[in-house]
PDB file of C-alpha atoms in Angstrom:
ATOM      1  CA  UNK A   1      -0.277   0.082  -0.390  1.00 42.00           C
ATOM      2  CA  UNK A   2       1.559   3.296  -0.809  1.00 45.00           C
ATOM      3  CA  UNK A   3       0.665   6.199   1.506  1.00 45.00           C
ATOM      4  CA  UNK A   4       1.722   9.333  -1.151  1.00 47.00           C
ATOM      5  CA  UNK A   5      -1.112   8.014  -3.063  1.00 49.00           C
ATOM      6  CA  UNK A   6      -3.157   9.067   0.393  1.00 48.00           C
ATOM      7  CA  UNK A   7      -1.290  12.762   0.927  1.00 48.00           C
ATOM      8  CA  UNK A   8      -3.002  13.513  -1.284  1.00 49.00           C
ATOM      9  CA  UNK A   9      -6.275  13.085  -1.146  1.00 49.00           C
ATOM     10  CA  UNK A  10      -6.920  15.753   1.659  1.00 55.00           C
ATOM     11  CA  UNK A  11      -5.240  19.148   0.569  1.00 56.00           C
ATOM     12  CA  UNK A  12      -6.788  22.731   0.851  1.00 55.00           C
ATOM     13  CA  UNK A  13      -6.587  24.195  -3.127  1.00 52.00           C
ATOM     14  CA  UNK A  14      -6.333  27.699  -4.143  1.00 48.00           C
ATOM     15  CA  UNK A  15     -10.000  27.045  -5.520  1.00 47.00           C
ATOM     16  CA  UNK A  16     -13.157  29.245  -3.842  1.00 54.00           C
ATOM     17  CA  UNK A  17     -16.758  28.517  -5.421  1.00 51.00           C
ATOM     18  CA  UNK A  18     -18.747  31.768  -4.287  1.00 56.00           C
ATOM     19  CA  UNK A  19     -22.473  32.495  -4.268  1.00 62.00           C
ATOM     20  CA  UNK A  20     -23.419  34.877  -7.312  1.00 63.00           C
ATOM     21  CA  UNK A  21     -25.508  37.408  -6.414  1.00 67.00           C
ATOM     22  CA  UNK A  22     -26.870  39.879  -9.332  1.00 65.00           C
ATOM     23  CA  UNK A  23     -28.994  42.446  -8.744  1.00 67.00           C
ATOM     24  CA  UNK A  24     -31.179  45.022 -10.620  1.00 63.00           C
ATOM     25  CA  UNK A  25     -30.664  48.528  -9.862  1.00 61.00           C
ATOM     26  CA  UNK A  26     -30.607  52.291 -10.874  1.00 55.00           C
ATOM     27  CA  UNK A  27     -27.029  53.304 -11.246  1.00 48.00           C
ATOM     28  CA  UNK A  28     -27.474  56.974  -9.016  1.00 58.00           C
ATOM     29  CA  UNK A  29     -29.180  55.579  -6.563  1.00 74.00           C
ATOM     30  CA  UNK A  30     -27.387  51.895  -5.918  1.00 87.00           C
ATOM     31  CA  UNK A  31     -26.040  51.384  -2.638  1.00 92.00           C
ATOM     32  CA  UNK A  32     -22.627  49.394  -3.812  1.00 93.00           C
ATOM     33  CA  UNK A  33     -21.582  49.155  -0.478  1.00 95.00           C
ATOM     34  CA  UNK A  34     -25.131  47.688   0.755  1.00 93.00           C
ATOM     35  CA  UNK A  35     -25.051  45.041  -1.686  1.00 91.00           C
ATOM     36  CA  UNK A  36     -20.982  44.058  -1.079  1.00 94.00           C
ATOM     37  CA  UNK A  37     -22.248  43.989   2.261  1.00 94.00           C
ATOM     38  CA  UNK A  38     -25.407  41.222   1.756  1.00 92.00           C
ATOM     39  CA  UNK A  39     -22.905  39.124  -0.465  1.00 91.00           C
ATOM     40  CA  UNK A  40     -21.040  38.889   2.066  1.00 94.00           C
ATOM     41  CA  UNK A  41     -22.812  38.554   4.885  1.00 94.00           C
ATOM     42  CA  UNK A  42     -24.559  35.513   2.476  1.00 92.00           C
ATOM     43  CA  UNK A  43     -21.456  33.707   1.740  1.00 92.00           C
ATOM     44  CA  UNK A  44     -19.537  33.399   5.076  1.00 94.00           C
ATOM     45  CA  UNK A  45     -22.873  34.064   7.779  1.00 94.00           C
ATOM     46  CA  UNK A  46     -25.611  32.313   5.892  1.00 93.00           C
ATOM     47  CA  UNK A  47     -27.268  35.411   6.400  1.00 93.00           C
ATOM     48  CA  UNK A  48     -30.232  35.963   3.698  1.00 91.00           C
ATOM     49  CA  UNK A  49     -31.641  39.589   5.436  1.00 91.00           C
ATOM     50  CA  UNK A  50     -29.765  41.404   3.039  1.00 89.00           C
ATOM     51  CA  UNK A  51     -30.096  39.155   0.685  1.00 87.00           C
ATOM     52  CA  UNK A  52     -33.126  39.488   0.199  1.00 86.00           C
ATOM     53  CA  UNK A  53     -33.496  43.422   0.144  1.00 84.00           C
ATOM     54  CA  UNK A  54     -31.631  43.139  -3.379  1.00 81.00           C
ATOM     55  CA  UNK A  55     -33.267  40.421  -4.568  1.00 78.00           C
ATOM     56  CA  UNK A  56     -36.952  40.416  -3.763  1.00 71.00           C
ATOM     57  CA  UNK A  57     -37.347  37.441  -6.115  1.00 76.00           C
ATOM     58  CA  UNK A  58     -35.186  35.434  -3.894  1.00 79.00           C
ATOM     59  CA  UNK A  59     -36.923  33.388  -0.756  1.00 86.00           C
ATOM     60  CA  UNK A  60     -35.162  32.565   2.323  1.00 89.00           C
ATOM     61  CA  UNK A  61     -35.437  28.904   1.142  1.00 91.00           C
ATOM     62  CA  UNK A  62     -33.545  29.824  -2.207  1.00 88.00           C
ATOM     63  CA  UNK A  63     -31.151  31.634  -0.620  1.00 89.00           C
ATOM     64  CA  UNK A  64     -30.139  29.666   1.534  1.00 92.00           C
ATOM     65  CA  UNK A  65     -29.706  26.244  -0.515  1.00 90.00           C
ATOM     66  CA  UNK A  66     -27.340  28.563  -3.020  1.00 88.00           C
ATOM     67  CA  UNK A  67     -25.612  29.519   0.672  1.00 91.00           C
ATOM     68  CA  UNK A  68     -25.304  25.312   1.622  1.00 91.00           C
ATOM     69  CA  UNK A  69     -24.746  24.328  -1.995  1.00 89.00           C
ATOM     70  CA  UNK A  70     -21.708  26.799  -1.617  1.00 89.00           C
ATOM     71  CA  UNK A  71     -20.470  25.362   1.602  1.00 91.00           C
ATOM     72  CA  UNK A  72     -20.552  21.827   0.609  1.00 89.00           C
ATOM     73  CA  UNK A  73     -19.100  22.415  -2.760  1.00 86.00           C
ATOM     74  CA  UNK A  74     -16.511  23.939  -0.738  1.00 88.00           C
ATOM     75  CA  UNK A  75     -15.594  21.101   1.389  1.00 88.00           C
ATOM     76  CA  UNK A  76     -15.742  18.614  -2.040  1.00 84.00           C
ATOM     77  CA  UNK A  77     -13.421  20.611  -3.866  1.00 81.00           C
ATOM     78  CA  UNK A  78     -11.223  21.860  -0.694  1.00 80.00           C
ATOM     79  CA  UNK A  79     -11.386  19.405   1.723  1.00 82.00           C
ATOM     80  CA  UNK A  80     -12.955  15.718   1.030  1.00 78.00           C
ATOM     81  CA  UNK A  81     -11.448  15.737  -2.597  1.00 73.00           C
ATOM     82  CA  UNK A  82     -10.861  12.378  -3.689  1.00 68.00           C
ATOM     83  CA  UNK A  83     -12.537  10.243  -0.914  1.00 76.00           C
ATOM     84  CA  UNK A  84     -16.259   9.464  -1.060  1.00 76.00           C
ATOM     85  CA  UNK A  85     -17.989   9.383   2.460  1.00 80.00           C
ATOM     86  CA  UNK A  86     -21.210   8.713   3.718  1.00 83.00           C
ATOM     87  CA  UNK A  87     -23.767  11.435   3.595  1.00 87.00           C
ATOM     88  CA  UNK A  88     -22.949  11.884   7.793  1.00 89.00           C
ATOM     89  CA  UNK A  89     -19.649  12.340   7.498  1.00 89.00           C
ATOM     90  CA  UNK A  90     -20.082  14.836   4.772  1.00 90.00           C
ATOM     91  CA  UNK A  91     -22.651  16.821   6.217  1.00 93.00           C
ATOM     92  CA  UNK A  92     -20.408  17.033   9.469  1.00 95.00           C
ATOM     93  CA  UNK A  93     -17.272  18.591   7.411  1.00 94.00           C
ATOM     94  CA  UNK A  94     -20.382  20.808   5.746  1.00 94.00           C
ATOM     95  CA  UNK A  95     -21.573  21.894   9.223  1.00 97.00           C
ATOM     96  CA  UNK A  96     -17.899  22.813  10.684  1.00 97.00           C
ATOM     97  CA  UNK A  97     -16.877  24.839   7.549  1.00 95.00           C
ATOM     98  CA  UNK A  98     -19.906  26.930   7.735  1.00 96.00           C
ATOM     99  CA  UNK A  99     -19.151  27.387  11.723  1.00 97.00           C
ATOM    100  CA  UNK A 100     -15.786  28.119  10.363  1.00 97.00           C
ATOM    101  CA  UNK A 101     -17.003  31.027   7.470  1.00 96.00           C
ATOM    102  CA  UNK A 102     -18.737  32.825  10.100  1.00 97.00           C
ATOM    103  CA  UNK A 103     -16.027  33.628  12.264  1.00 97.00           C
ATOM    104  CA  UNK A 104     -14.514  35.060   9.615  1.00 97.00           C
ATOM    105  CA  UNK A 105     -13.618  38.747   9.923  1.00 98.00           C
ATOM    106  CA  UNK A 106     -14.390  41.460   7.471  1.00 98.00           C
ATOM    107  CA  UNK A 107     -15.879  45.206   7.268  1.00 98.00           C
ATOM    108  CA  UNK A 108     -17.508  47.084   4.591  1.00 98.00           C
ATOM    109  CA  UNK A 109     -16.712  50.632   4.102  1.00 98.00           C
ATOM    110  CA  UNK A 110     -17.510  53.262   1.935  1.00 97.00           C
ATOM    111  CA  UNK A 111     -18.140  52.509  -1.898  1.00 96.00           C
ATOM    112  CA  UNK A 112     -16.823  55.186  -4.087  1.00 96.00           C
ATOM    113  CA  UNK A 113     -18.403  55.552  -7.761  1.00 94.00           C
ATOM    114  CA  UNK A 114     -15.939  55.363 -10.478  1.00 94.00           C
ATOM    115  CA  UNK A 115     -18.028  55.156 -13.737  1.00 92.00           C
ATOM    116  CA  UNK A 116     -21.616  55.419 -14.993  1.00 88.00           C
ATOM    117  CA  UNK A 117     -22.407  52.194 -13.166  1.00 89.00           C
ATOM    118  CA  UNK A 118     -19.176  51.223 -11.483  1.00 94.00           C
ATOM    119  CA  UNK A 119     -18.125  51.306  -8.138  1.00 95.00           C
ATOM    120  CA  UNK A 120     -14.813  50.301  -5.884  1.00 97.00           C
ATOM    121  CA  UNK A 121     -15.791  49.126  -2.751  1.00 97.00           C
ATOM    122  CA  UNK A 122     -13.084  49.003  -0.182  1.00 98.00           C
ATOM    123  CA  UNK A 123     -13.313  45.489   2.559  1.00 98.00           C
ATOM    124  CA  UNK A 124     -11.402  45.687   5.583  1.00 98.00           C
ATOM    125  CA  UNK A 125     -10.672  41.934   6.300  1.00 98.00           C
ATOM    126  CA  UNK A 126      -8.393  39.961   9.109  1.00 98.00           C
ATOM    127  CA  UNK A 127      -7.189  36.886   7.597  1.00 97.00           C
ATOM    128  CA  UNK A 128      -8.174  33.799   9.722  1.00 97.00           C
ATOM    129  CA  UNK A 129      -5.045  30.880  10.176  1.00 97.00           C
ATOM    130  CA  UNK A 130      -8.025  28.142  10.305  1.00 96.00           C
ATOM    131  CA  UNK A 131      -7.217  26.729   6.984  1.00 94.00           C
ATOM    132  CA  UNK A 132      -3.294  26.784   7.265  1.00 94.00           C
ATOM    133  CA  UNK A 133      -2.929  25.414  10.792  1.00 95.00           C
ATOM    134  CA  UNK A 134      -5.013  22.243   9.138  1.00 93.00           C
ATOM    135  CA  UNK A 135      -2.865  21.622   6.358  1.00 90.00           C
ATOM    136  CA  UNK A 136       0.249  21.823   8.541  1.00 91.00           C
ATOM    137  CA  UNK A 137      -1.832  19.659  10.844  1.00 93.00           C
ATOM    138  CA  UNK A 138      -2.982  16.931   8.279  1.00 88.00           C
ATOM    139  CA  UNK A 139       1.118  16.704   6.921  1.00 87.00           C
ATOM    140  CA  UNK A 140       2.035  15.949  10.283  1.00 90.00           C
ATOM    141  CA  UNK A 141      -0.795  13.318  10.468  1.00 89.00           C
ATOM    142  CA  UNK A 142       0.361  11.883   7.235  1.00 86.00           C
ATOM    143  CA  UNK A 143       3.504  10.962   8.296  1.00 88.00           C
ATOM    144  CA  UNK A 144       2.278   9.188  11.241  1.00 90.00           C
ATOM    145  CA  UNK A 145      -0.250   7.023   9.122  1.00 89.00           C
ATOM    146  CA  UNK A 146       2.672   6.776   7.112  1.00 86.00           C
ATOM    147  CA  UNK A 147       4.625   4.872   9.552  1.00 89.00           C
ATOM    148  CA  UNK A 148       1.771   2.836  11.215  1.00 89.00           C
ATOM    149  CA  UNK A 149       1.454   1.423   7.372  1.00 86.00           C
ATOM    150  CA  UNK A 150       5.814   0.838   7.220  1.00 86.00           C
ATOM    151  CA  UNK A 151       4.833  -0.800  11.201  1.00 87.00           C
ATOM    152  CA  UNK A 152       2.045  -3.055  10.078  1.00 88.00           C
ATOM    153  CA  UNK A 153      -0.581  -1.297  12.098  1.00 90.00           C
ATOM    154  CA  UNK A 154      -2.902  -2.115   9.719  1.00 89.00           C
ATOM    155  CA  UNK A 155      -4.160  -5.996   9.297  1.00 88.00           C
ATOM    156  CA  UNK A 156      -6.277  -7.791   6.704  1.00 88.00           C
ATOM    157  CA  UNK A 157      -6.330  -7.621   3.209  1.00 88.00           C
ATOM    158  CA  UNK A 158      -5.334  -5.110   0.229  1.00 86.00           C
ATOM    159  CA  UNK A 159      -9.083  -3.713   0.648  1.00 87.00           C
ATOM    160  CA  UNK A 160      -9.258  -3.449   4.229  1.00 88.00           C
ATOM    161  CA  UNK A 161      -6.177  -2.072   4.907  1.00 87.00           C
ATOM    162  CA  UNK A 162      -7.034   0.539   2.492  1.00 84.00           C
ATOM    163  CA  UNK A 163     -10.252   1.648   3.956  1.00 85.00           C
ATOM    164  CA  UNK A 164      -8.781   1.510   7.593  1.00 88.00           C
ATOM    165  CA  UNK A 165      -5.946   4.138   6.012  1.00 87.00           C
ATOM    166  CA  UNK A 166      -9.269   5.924   4.654  1.00 85.00           C
ATOM    167  CA  UNK A 167     -11.692   5.853   7.874  1.00 86.00           C
ATOM    168  CA  UNK A 168      -8.437   7.120  10.027  1.00 88.00           C
ATOM    169  CA  UNK A 169      -7.596  10.009   7.309  1.00 87.00           C
ATOM    170  CA  UNK A 170     -11.272  11.477   7.680  1.00 87.00           C
ATOM    171  CA  UNK A 171     -11.704  11.129  11.433  1.00 89.00           C
ATOM    172  CA  UNK A 172      -8.507  12.145  11.863  1.00 91.00           C
ATOM    173  CA  UNK A 173      -8.978  15.443   9.511  1.00 90.00           C
ATOM    174  CA  UNK A 174     -12.012  16.335  11.332  1.00 93.00           C
ATOM    175  CA  UNK A 175     -10.702  16.387  14.430  1.00 95.00           C
ATOM    176  CA  UNK A 176      -7.872  18.445  12.661  1.00 95.00           C
ATOM    177  CA  UNK A 177     -10.211  20.738  11.888  1.00 95.00           C
ATOM    178  CA  UNK A 178     -12.338  21.816  14.465  1.00 97.00           C
ATOM    179  CA  UNK A 179      -9.021  21.641  16.321  1.00 97.00           C
ATOM    180  CA  UNK A 180      -7.637  24.514  14.644  1.00 97.00           C
ATOM    181  CA  UNK A 181     -11.116  26.184  14.187  1.00 98.00           C
ATOM    182  CA  UNK A 182     -11.664  26.084  18.155  1.00 97.00           C
ATOM    183  CA  UNK A 183      -7.892  27.965  18.316  1.00 97.00           C
ATOM    184  CA  UNK A 184      -8.775  30.423  15.833  1.00 97.00           C
ATOM    185  CA  UNK A 185      -6.279  33.401  15.256  1.00 98.00           C
ATOM    186  CA  UNK A 186      -6.499  36.360  12.610  1.00 98.00           C
ATOM    187  CA  UNK A 187      -3.792  38.379  11.153  1.00 97.00           C
ATOM    188  CA  UNK A 188      -3.337  41.897  10.680  1.00 97.00           C
ATOM    189  CA  UNK A 189      -6.241  43.964   9.511  1.00 98.00           C
ATOM    190  CA  UNK A 190      -5.580  44.839   5.218  1.00 97.00           C
ATOM    191  CA  UNK A 191      -8.235  46.143   2.839  1.00 98.00           C
ATOM    192  CA  UNK A 192      -9.374  44.469  -0.054  1.00 97.00           C
ATOM    193  CA  UNK A 193     -10.557  46.303  -3.440  1.00 97.00           C
ATOM    194  CA  UNK A 194     -14.041  44.510  -4.785  1.00 96.00           C
ATOM    195  CA  UNK A 195     -14.838  46.305  -7.976  1.00 95.00           C
ATOM    196  CA  UNK A 196     -19.078  46.094  -8.307  1.00 93.00           C
ATOM    197  CA  UNK A 197     -20.817  47.455 -11.934  1.00 92.00           C
ATOM    198  CA  UNK A 198     -23.456  46.598 -13.640  1.00 89.00           C
ATOM    199  CA  UNK A 199     -23.954  44.495 -17.152  1.00 86.00           C
ATOM    200  CA  UNK A 200     -25.935  45.591 -20.313  1.00 86.00           C
ATOM    201  CA  UNK A 201     -28.873  44.981 -18.482  1.00 82.00           C
ATOM    202  CA  UNK A 202     -27.903  46.551 -15.430  1.00 82.00           C
ATOM    203  CA  UNK A 203     -27.483  43.976 -13.188  1.00 84.00           C
ATOM    204  CA  UNK A 204     -25.077  44.510 -10.681  1.00 87.00           C
ATOM    205  CA  UNK A 205     -22.316  41.968  -9.557  1.00 88.00           C
ATOM    206  CA  UNK A 206     -18.555  41.766  -7.725  1.00 91.00           C
ATOM    207  CA  UNK A 207     -15.771  41.418  -9.871  1.00 91.00           C
ATOM    208  CA  UNK A 208     -15.324  37.306  -9.649  1.00 87.00           C
ATOM    209  CA  UNK A 209     -11.478  37.934  -9.973  1.00 89.00           C
ATOM    210  CA  UNK A 210     -12.286  40.238  -6.736  1.00 92.00           C
ATOM    211  CA  UNK A 211     -14.530  38.144  -4.821  1.00 90.00           C
ATOM    212  CA  UNK A 212     -12.115  35.471  -4.904  1.00 88.00           C
ATOM    213  CA  UNK A 213      -9.192  37.142  -3.914  1.00 90.00           C
ATOM    214  CA  UNK A 214     -10.975  38.070  -1.043  1.00 93.00           C
ATOM    215  CA  UNK A 215     -11.395  34.603   0.363  1.00 91.00           C
ATOM    216  CA  UNK A 216      -8.533  33.572  -0.534  1.00 90.00           C
ATOM    217  CA  UNK A 217      -7.038  35.989   1.168  1.00 94.00           C
ATOM    218  CA  UNK A 218      -9.328  36.106   4.496  1.00 95.00           C
ATOM    219  CA  UNK A 219      -9.141  31.909   4.813  1.00 94.00           C
ATOM    220  CA  UNK A 220      -4.923  32.340   3.572  1.00 93.00           C
ATOM    221  CA  UNK A 221      -5.827  29.204   0.702  1.00 88.00           C
ATOM    222  CA  UNK A 222      -3.291  31.669  -1.243  1.00 85.00           C
ATOM    223  CA  UNK A 223      -0.559  30.581   0.991  1.00 87.00           C
ATOM    224  CA  UNK A 224      -1.306  26.983   0.959  1.00 82.00           C
ATOM    225  CA  UNK A 225       0.194  24.392  -1.796  1.00 59.00           C
ATOM    226  CA  UNK A 226      -2.332  22.149  -3.400  1.00 51.00           C
TER     227      UNK A 226
END
């Protein structure tokens, strides 16, 4: 059984699947800061109250489904990548990630209008160390599991040993992520500029690259190699 196959199973990738929140508005009356606050609150807090103000046709249930799908996608792409797990374990990871996201610190500043339907919105963030510490713990744990394999700590057929290893990886990863969450610390405050603009249909949205950059920085995923 080659452990290096499993070293790659749990990894944090610089890949962010964010929520999409489009709203139609009149240029001079559009509140770009309020819209940005609504998007960030929905993304990190699962708070639909502001989002519903900007999306009158959206129901609370539809926004929550969008939020939950975003969490599930993040877990699948960034944490449980390549491992098939039962619904219970997957739900546990999703619930924990939701709690982690809810601890993100951000403050939306006053928007500056830079064009007819274009705005720059400053967002002050304090990056969280949760996923950086989680990744470090995973690396240390993979060394221990590798050693356990070499010492014959897993017994049975190849299939049985494989399943035992996978079970340990999954269970340890949850415990390590929870420990990192419990010991969360934050870095120095920094400002990210989000560009908000309308398309030809007057539908406003945050620039995707800007939003990716904010999420990567606030979660410090940009410091972690995939």
